[in-house]
Short mmCIF file of N, CA and C in Angstrom, two decimals:
data_model
loop_
_atom_site.label_atom_id
_atom_site.label_comp_id
_atom_site.label_asym_id
_atom_site.label_seq_id
_atom_site.Cartn_x
_atom_site.Cartn_y
_atom_site.Cartn_z
N MET A 88 0.92 -1.11 -0.06
CA MET A 88 0.12 0.02 -0.17
C MET A 88 0.89 1.29 0.05
N ASP A 89 0.80 2.36 -0.92
CA ASP A 89 1.27 3.48 -1.03
C ASP A 89 0.89 4.30 0.16
N TYR A 90 1.63 5.52 0.30
CA TYR A 90 1.18 6.50 1.41
C TYR A 90 0.01 7.00 1.06
N LYS A 91 -1.19 7.08 1.69
CA LYS A 91 -2.39 7.56 1.71
C LYS A 91 -2.91 8.66 2.83
N THR A 92 -4.08 9.06 2.37
CA THR A 92 -4.53 10.31 3.24
C THR A 92 -5.85 9.91 3.37
N LEU A 93 -6.35 10.10 4.52
CA LEU A 93 -7.93 10.10 4.93
C LEU A 93 -8.25 10.88 6.00
N PHE A 94 -9.43 11.52 5.88
CA PHE A 94 -10.13 12.67 6.47
C PHE A 94 -11.16 12.13 7.25
N ILE A 95 -11.38 12.54 8.58
CA ILE A 95 -12.47 12.38 9.37
C ILE A 95 -13.02 13.65 9.68
N VAL A 96 -14.40 13.48 9.44
CA VAL A 96 -15.23 14.93 9.83
C VAL A 96 -16.14 14.51 10.88
N ASP A 97 -16.02 14.95 11.97
CA ASP A 97 -16.68 14.70 13.26
C ASP A 97 -16.86 15.99 14.14
N PRO A 98 -18.01 16.49 14.52
CA PRO A 98 -17.89 17.60 15.36
C PRO A 98 -17.50 17.59 16.78
N PHE A 99 -17.46 16.39 17.02
CA PHE A 99 -16.73 16.10 18.52
C PHE A 99 -15.30 15.75 18.38
N LYS A 100 -14.32 16.59 18.95
CA LYS A 100 -12.89 16.28 18.96
C LYS A 100 -12.65 14.94 19.44
N SER A 101 -12.97 14.59 20.69
CA SER A 101 -12.69 13.21 21.38
C SER A 101 -13.04 12.14 20.54
N GLU A 102 -14.40 12.08 19.88
CA GLU A 102 -14.69 11.17 19.07
C GLU A 102 -13.72 11.03 17.77
N ARG A 103 -13.61 12.03 17.30
CA ARG A 103 -12.56 12.05 15.93
C ARG A 103 -11.17 11.46 16.48
N LEU A 104 -10.76 11.92 17.57
CA LEU A 104 -9.49 11.39 17.82
C LEU A 104 -9.55 9.87 18.17
N GLN A 105 -10.45 9.47 18.84
CA GLN A 105 -10.71 8.00 19.07
C GLN A 105 -10.74 6.94 17.86
N LEU A 106 -11.59 7.64 16.88
CA LEU A 106 -11.54 7.18 15.46
C LEU A 106 -10.15 7.08 14.84
N ALA A 107 -9.64 8.20 14.97
CA ALA A 107 -8.15 8.41 14.27
C ALA A 107 -7.17 7.15 14.99
N ARG A 108 -7.31 7.14 16.28
CA ARG A 108 -6.38 5.93 16.67
C ARG A 108 -6.71 4.67 16.34
N PHE A 109 -7.92 4.51 16.13
CA PHE A 109 -8.52 3.16 15.94
C PHE A 109 -8.04 2.67 14.38
N LEU A 110 -7.93 3.55 13.62
CA LEU A 110 -7.65 3.45 12.39
C LEU A 110 -6.13 3.68 11.75
N LYS A 111 -5.41 4.08 12.75
CA LYS A 111 -4.04 4.53 12.70
C LYS A 111 -3.18 3.41 12.06
N GLN A 112 -2.32 3.85 11.12
CA GLN A 112 -1.29 2.80 10.54
C GLN A 112 -0.21 3.45 9.93
N GLU A 113 0.92 2.74 9.61
CA GLU A 113 2.16 3.70 9.18
C GLU A 113 1.90 4.42 7.92
N LYS A 114 1.37 3.88 7.05
CA LYS A 114 1.36 4.74 5.60
C LYS A 114 0.24 5.53 5.69
N ILE A 115 -0.50 5.94 6.60
CA ILE A 115 -1.67 6.50 6.49
C ILE A 115 -1.66 7.98 7.20
N THR A 116 -1.84 8.95 6.59
CA THR A 116 -2.04 10.34 7.25
C THR A 116 -3.65 10.40 7.49
N ILE A 117 -3.69 10.75 8.76
CA ILE A 117 -5.43 11.03 9.26
C ILE A 117 -5.41 12.55 9.56
N ALA A 118 -6.32 13.06 8.77
CA ALA A 118 -6.65 14.83 9.45
C ALA A 118 -8.06 14.62 9.61
N GLY A 119 -8.37 15.54 10.72
CA GLY A 119 -9.93 15.59 11.34
C GLY A 119 -10.29 17.08 11.08
N TYR A 120 -11.45 17.11 10.77
CA TYR A 120 -12.18 18.26 10.60
C TYR A 120 -13.35 18.28 11.33
N VAL A 121 -14.15 19.56 11.30
CA VAL A 121 -15.44 19.89 12.21
C VAL A 121 -16.32 19.69 11.20
N LYS A 122 -16.40 20.32 10.08
CA LYS A 122 -17.32 20.65 8.98
C LYS A 122 -16.88 19.78 7.70
N LEU A 123 -17.72 19.32 6.88
CA LEU A 123 -17.37 18.74 5.66
C LEU A 123 -16.84 19.65 4.59
N THR A 124 -17.30 21.00 4.76
CA THR A 124 -16.91 22.00 3.83
C THR A 124 -15.37 22.26 4.07
N ASP A 125 -14.77 22.02 5.26
CA ASP A 125 -13.50 22.35 5.52
C ASP A 125 -12.38 21.31 4.65
N CYS A 126 -12.93 20.13 4.25
CA CYS A 126 -12.20 19.38 3.66
C CYS A 126 -11.73 19.69 2.28
N PHE A 127 -12.78 20.30 1.51
CA PHE A 127 -12.70 20.89 0.26
C PHE A 127 -12.09 22.26 -0.04
N LYS A 128 -11.74 23.02 0.98
CA LYS A 128 -11.22 24.18 0.75
C LYS A 128 -9.94 24.30 -0.16
N LYS A 129 -10.03 25.40 -1.05
CA LYS A 129 -8.88 25.53 -1.83
C LYS A 129 -7.24 25.77 -1.07
N SER A 130 -7.40 26.25 0.03
CA SER A 130 -6.49 26.60 1.00
C SER A 130 -5.77 25.21 1.45
N ASN A 131 -6.69 23.98 1.56
CA ASN A 131 -6.27 22.82 2.36
C ASN A 131 -5.10 22.25 1.34
N PRO A 132 -3.86 21.99 1.62
CA PRO A 132 -2.87 21.32 0.82
C PRO A 132 -3.05 19.99 0.72
N LEU A 133 -3.79 19.29 1.69
CA LEU A 133 -4.07 18.04 1.58
C LEU A 133 -5.21 17.23 0.51
N ARG A 134 -4.95 16.41 -0.24
CA ARG A 134 -6.21 15.84 -0.99
C ARG A 134 -6.29 14.26 -0.39
N SER A 135 -7.58 13.89 0.09
CA SER A 135 -7.88 12.61 0.54
C SER A 135 -8.22 11.60 -0.33
N GLU A 136 -8.00 10.34 0.01
CA GLU A 136 -8.24 9.30 -0.93
C GLU A 136 -9.68 8.60 -0.22
N VAL A 137 -9.73 8.88 1.01
CA VAL A 137 -11.17 8.49 1.71
C VAL A 137 -11.70 9.55 2.67
N ILE A 138 -12.87 9.87 2.54
CA ILE A 138 -13.46 10.79 3.71
C ILE A 138 -14.36 9.96 4.47
N ILE A 139 -14.43 9.94 5.93
CA ILE A 139 -15.32 9.47 6.62
C ILE A 139 -16.12 10.45 7.38
N TYR A 140 -17.35 10.58 7.11
CA TYR A 140 -18.32 11.42 7.80
C TYR A 140 -19.26 10.83 8.82
N VAL A 141 -18.99 11.45 10.04
CA VAL A 141 -19.70 11.08 10.96
C VAL A 141 -20.95 11.55 11.27
N LEU A 142 -22.16 10.90 11.28
CA LEU A 142 -23.53 11.73 11.59
C LEU A 142 -23.66 11.82 12.95
N ARG A 143 -24.12 12.70 13.31
CA ARG A 143 -24.49 13.18 15.02
C ARG A 143 -25.77 13.89 15.00
N LYS A 144 -26.57 13.25 16.00
CA LYS A 144 -28.03 13.96 16.09
C LYS A 144 -27.91 15.27 16.43
N GLY A 145 -28.41 16.23 15.75
CA GLY A 145 -28.47 17.71 15.97
C GLY A 145 -27.26 18.51 15.85
N LYS A 146 -26.26 17.71 15.13
CA LYS A 146 -24.75 18.27 14.99
C LYS A 146 -24.60 18.32 13.49
N THR A 147 -24.53 17.09 12.79
CA THR A 147 -24.51 16.98 11.34
C THR A 147 -25.59 16.14 10.70
N ASP A 148 -25.54 16.30 9.33
CA ASP A 148 -26.79 15.71 8.68
C ASP A 148 -26.29 15.53 7.29
N MET A 149 -27.10 14.92 6.58
CA MET A 149 -26.74 14.55 5.05
C MET A 149 -26.89 15.76 4.28
N LYS A 150 -27.35 17.14 4.60
CA LYS A 150 -27.62 18.21 3.94
C LYS A 150 -26.43 18.68 3.61
N ALA A 151 -25.31 18.34 4.40
CA ALA A 151 -24.03 18.98 4.17
C ALA A 151 -23.41 18.44 2.98
N LEU A 152 -23.66 17.48 2.40
CA LEU A 152 -23.46 16.61 1.01
C LEU A 152 -23.77 17.51 -0.04
N ASN A 153 -24.84 18.20 -0.11
CA ASN A 153 -25.32 19.17 -1.09
C ASN A 153 -24.34 20.23 -1.64
N LYS A 154 -23.41 20.66 -0.78
CA LYS A 154 -22.47 21.66 -0.87
C LYS A 154 -21.36 20.90 -1.41
N VAL A 155 -21.05 19.87 -1.59
CA VAL A 155 -19.77 19.26 -2.14
C VAL A 155 -19.89 19.39 -3.74
N GLN A 156 -18.92 20.02 -4.42
CA GLN A 156 -18.66 20.09 -5.86
C GLN A 156 -18.64 18.97 -6.58
N ASN A 157 -18.93 18.90 -7.75
CA ASN A 157 -18.90 17.62 -8.39
C ASN A 157 -17.45 17.34 -8.75
N ARG A 158 -16.43 17.85 -8.70
CA ARG A 158 -15.09 17.62 -8.83
C ARG A 158 -14.65 16.68 -7.38
N ASP A 159 -15.36 16.96 -6.37
CA ASP A 159 -14.98 16.47 -5.18
C ASP A 159 -15.80 15.21 -4.75
N LYS A 160 -16.84 14.87 -5.69
CA LYS A 160 -17.70 13.56 -5.50
C LYS A 160 -16.98 12.54 -5.94
N LYS A 161 -15.96 12.65 -6.47
CA LYS A 161 -15.07 11.25 -6.95
C LYS A 161 -14.51 10.54 -5.82
N THR A 162 -14.20 11.54 -4.75
CA THR A 162 -13.63 10.93 -3.54
C THR A 162 -14.40 9.93 -2.80
N PRO A 163 -13.88 8.65 -2.42
CA PRO A 163 -14.94 7.68 -1.74
C PRO A 163 -15.30 8.38 -0.30
N LEU A 164 -16.67 8.21 0.04
CA LEU A 164 -17.15 8.61 1.21
C LEU A 164 -17.71 7.47 1.97
N ILE A 165 -17.34 7.46 3.32
CA ILE A 165 -17.84 6.58 4.17
C ILE A 165 -18.65 7.34 5.21
N ILE A 166 -20.01 6.98 5.47
CA ILE A 166 -20.87 7.65 6.48
C ILE A 166 -20.95 6.82 7.64
N LEU A 167 -20.62 7.14 8.64
CA LEU A 167 -20.50 6.63 9.93
C LEU A 167 -21.98 7.05 10.81
N ALA A 168 -23.03 6.18 10.96
CA ALA A 168 -24.24 6.55 11.37
C ALA A 168 -24.48 5.76 12.69
N SER A 169 -25.15 6.24 13.41
CA SER A 169 -25.68 5.53 14.75
C SER A 169 -27.05 4.91 14.49
N PRO A 170 -27.71 3.70 14.95
CA PRO A 170 -28.69 3.30 14.65
C PRO A 170 -29.94 4.16 15.00
N ASP A 171 -29.91 5.20 16.03
CA ASP A 171 -30.99 6.06 16.35
C ASP A 171 -31.23 6.99 15.39
N LEU A 172 -30.32 7.11 14.31
CA LEU A 172 -30.59 8.26 13.38
C LEU A 172 -31.75 7.68 12.27
N PRO A 173 -32.25 8.59 11.46
CA PRO A 173 -33.19 7.97 10.58
C PRO A 173 -32.26 7.36 9.28
N GLU A 174 -32.73 6.60 8.32
CA GLU A 174 -32.24 5.74 7.65
C GLU A 174 -31.74 6.73 6.39
N VAL A 175 -30.38 6.42 5.90
CA VAL A 175 -29.70 7.10 4.92
C VAL A 175 -30.05 6.36 3.54
N ASP A 176 -30.56 6.97 2.59
CA ASP A 176 -30.62 6.57 1.17
C ASP A 176 -29.49 6.81 0.32
N LEU A 177 -28.63 5.75 0.32
CA LEU A 177 -27.39 5.80 -0.50
C LEU A 177 -27.54 5.97 -1.89
N GLU A 178 -28.53 5.29 -2.61
CA GLU A 178 -29.08 5.25 -4.06
C GLU A 178 -29.20 6.73 -4.37
N GLU A 179 -29.87 7.58 -3.34
CA GLU A 179 -30.30 8.98 -3.81
C GLU A 179 -28.88 9.65 -4.05
N TRP A 180 -28.08 9.42 -3.04
CA TRP A 180 -26.71 10.29 -3.20
C TRP A 180 -25.93 9.78 -4.32
N LYS A 181 -26.04 8.44 -4.70
CA LYS A 181 -25.26 8.07 -6.01
C LYS A 181 -25.86 8.54 -7.30
N LYS A 182 -27.07 8.65 -7.31
CA LYS A 182 -27.81 9.30 -8.28
C LYS A 182 -27.28 10.95 -8.52
N ARG A 183 -27.02 11.59 -7.30
CA ARG A 183 -26.75 12.91 -7.34
C ARG A 183 -24.95 13.13 -7.68
N GLY A 184 -24.49 12.07 -8.03
CA GLY A 184 -23.20 12.37 -8.35
C GLY A 184 -21.89 11.63 -7.80
N PHE A 185 -22.22 10.90 -6.65
CA PHE A 185 -21.30 10.31 -5.81
C PHE A 185 -20.99 9.05 -6.36
N ARG A 186 -19.59 9.05 -6.50
CA ARG A 186 -19.10 7.73 -7.37
C ARG A 186 -19.18 6.50 -6.12
N SER A 187 -18.73 6.85 -5.00
CA SER A 187 -18.49 5.69 -4.17
C SER A 187 -18.93 6.31 -2.78
N ILE A 188 -19.89 5.58 -2.40
CA ILE A 188 -20.56 6.17 -1.05
C ILE A 188 -20.96 4.79 -0.21
N SER A 189 -20.54 4.71 1.06
CA SER A 189 -20.98 3.47 1.78
C SER A 189 -21.29 3.99 3.28
N LEU A 190 -21.98 2.98 3.62
CA LEU A 190 -22.51 3.33 4.99
C LEU A 190 -22.04 2.26 6.17
N ALA A 191 -21.73 2.88 7.33
CA ALA A 191 -21.34 2.02 8.36
C ALA A 191 -21.75 2.42 9.58
N PHE A 192 -22.04 1.41 10.49
CA PHE A 192 -22.58 1.76 11.72
C PHE A 192 -21.80 1.22 12.89
N SER A 193 -20.43 1.08 12.73
CA SER A 193 -19.55 0.93 13.73
C SER A 193 -18.17 1.04 13.29
N ASN A 194 -17.07 1.24 14.24
CA ASN A 194 -15.81 1.77 13.95
C ASN A 194 -15.12 0.42 12.96
N GLU A 195 -15.60 -0.77 13.67
CA GLU A 195 -14.64 -1.88 12.87
C GLU A 195 -15.36 -1.86 11.35
N LYS A 196 -16.61 -1.58 10.95
CA LYS A 196 -16.93 -1.51 9.62
C LYS A 196 -16.50 -0.65 8.74
N VAL A 197 -16.21 0.69 9.54
CA VAL A 197 -15.37 1.93 8.96
C VAL A 197 -13.96 1.52 8.57
N LYS A 198 -13.37 0.85 9.55
CA LYS A 198 -11.98 0.36 9.25
C LYS A 198 -11.93 -0.65 8.26
N GLU A 199 -12.85 -1.60 7.92
CA GLU A 199 -12.97 -2.56 6.97
C GLU A 199 -12.93 -1.78 5.40
N ILE A 200 -14.10 -1.01 5.43
CA ILE A 200 -14.50 -0.31 4.31
C ILE A 200 -13.34 0.61 3.84
N SER A 201 -12.85 1.37 4.68
CA SER A 201 -11.70 2.32 4.30
C SER A 201 -10.23 1.42 3.91
N TYR A 202 -9.91 0.36 4.53
CA TYR A 202 -8.85 -0.35 4.06
C TYR A 202 -8.96 -0.98 2.75
N ASN A 203 -10.37 -1.51 2.52
CA ASN A 203 -10.33 -1.87 1.04
C ASN A 203 -10.71 -1.07 0.20
N ILE A 204 -10.93 0.20 0.32
CA ILE A 204 -10.71 1.26 -0.73
C ILE A 204 -9.37 1.65 -0.76
N LEU A 205 -8.75 2.00 0.53
CA LEU A 205 -7.11 2.37 -0.02
C LEU A 205 -6.25 1.12 -0.43
N SER A 206 -6.42 -0.12 0.06
CA SER A 206 -5.80 -1.14 -0.77
C SER A 206 -6.31 -2.24 -0.90
N PRO A 207 -7.28 -2.51 -2.06
CA PRO A 207 -8.28 -3.42 -2.09
C PRO A 207 -7.58 -4.85 -2.14
N ASP A 208 -6.09 -5.13 -2.62
CA ASP A 208 -5.65 -6.62 -2.51
C ASP A 208 -4.98 -6.80 -1.16
N ALA A 209 -4.84 -5.99 -0.43
CA ALA A 209 -4.10 -6.37 0.98
C ALA A 209 -5.20 -6.43 1.94
N PRO A 210 -4.80 -7.52 2.93
CA PRO A 210 -5.85 -7.81 3.95
C PRO A 210 -5.98 -6.40 5.06
N VAL A 211 -7.11 -6.55 5.67
CA VAL A 211 -7.05 -5.50 6.85
C VAL A 211 -6.19 -5.82 7.94
N PRO A 212 -5.26 -4.77 8.34
CA PRO A 212 -4.33 -5.07 9.17
C PRO A 212 -4.91 -5.23 10.68
N GLU A 213 -4.53 -6.33 11.34
CA GLU A 213 -4.81 -6.30 12.87
C GLU A 213 -4.07 -5.42 13.66
N ARG A 214 -4.43 -4.70 14.66
CA ARG A 214 -3.64 -4.19 15.58
C ARG A 214 -3.48 -5.05 16.85
N LYS A 215 -2.20 -5.28 17.24
CA LYS A 215 -1.98 -5.98 18.50
C LYS A 215 -1.92 -4.97 19.81
N PRO A 216 -2.46 -5.34 20.81
CA PRO A 216 -2.44 -4.55 21.90
C PRO A 216 -0.95 -4.48 22.20
N GLN A 217 -0.54 -3.04 22.71
CA GLN A 217 0.68 -2.85 23.06
C GLN A 217 1.08 -3.54 24.52
N GLN A 218 2.34 -3.97 24.51
CA GLN A 218 2.70 -4.55 25.83
C GLN A 218 3.44 -3.62 26.84
N PRO A 219 3.19 -3.63 27.93
CA PRO A 219 3.59 -2.32 28.73
C PRO A 219 5.04 -2.54 28.96
N VAL A 220 5.92 -1.30 28.95
CA VAL A 220 7.15 -1.19 29.19
C VAL A 220 7.38 -1.53 30.58
N PRO A 221 8.60 -2.44 30.62
CA PRO A 221 8.57 -2.70 32.25
C PRO A 221 9.63 -1.64 32.76
N LEU A 222 9.47 -1.06 33.75
CA LEU A 222 10.28 -0.28 34.51
C LEU A 222 11.53 -0.80 35.16
N PRO A 223 12.61 -0.24 35.10
CA PRO A 223 13.72 -0.73 35.67
C PRO A 223 13.78 -0.84 37.18
#
């Protein structure tokens, strides 16, 4: 797998960091954003191979996808939703021009989908728990 960039859009910093730690790997740069529009600003020097958009009740919704330009709809999008949110119709968003849009309900599913997009031929890496460092 070549060096890749992944964006996480979540209004809660603690949840954004937790998901970033869960997805962390050597050859992936992870950037976090509060709003989806921040990912596509012209002043942003990074271009992402995958965007993870976290839906939060009362904080974020699918209407933010309407502001995405056509050139940016080529970037694969993973929507992380909780079961208490209304159902997301992916076919509607595919008709609106999003080439690759996926829905996940857990961090494990997000990890699986994102690694399949970033390197389809490689298996999803398993993280081993770190052993505590013994003190002298």
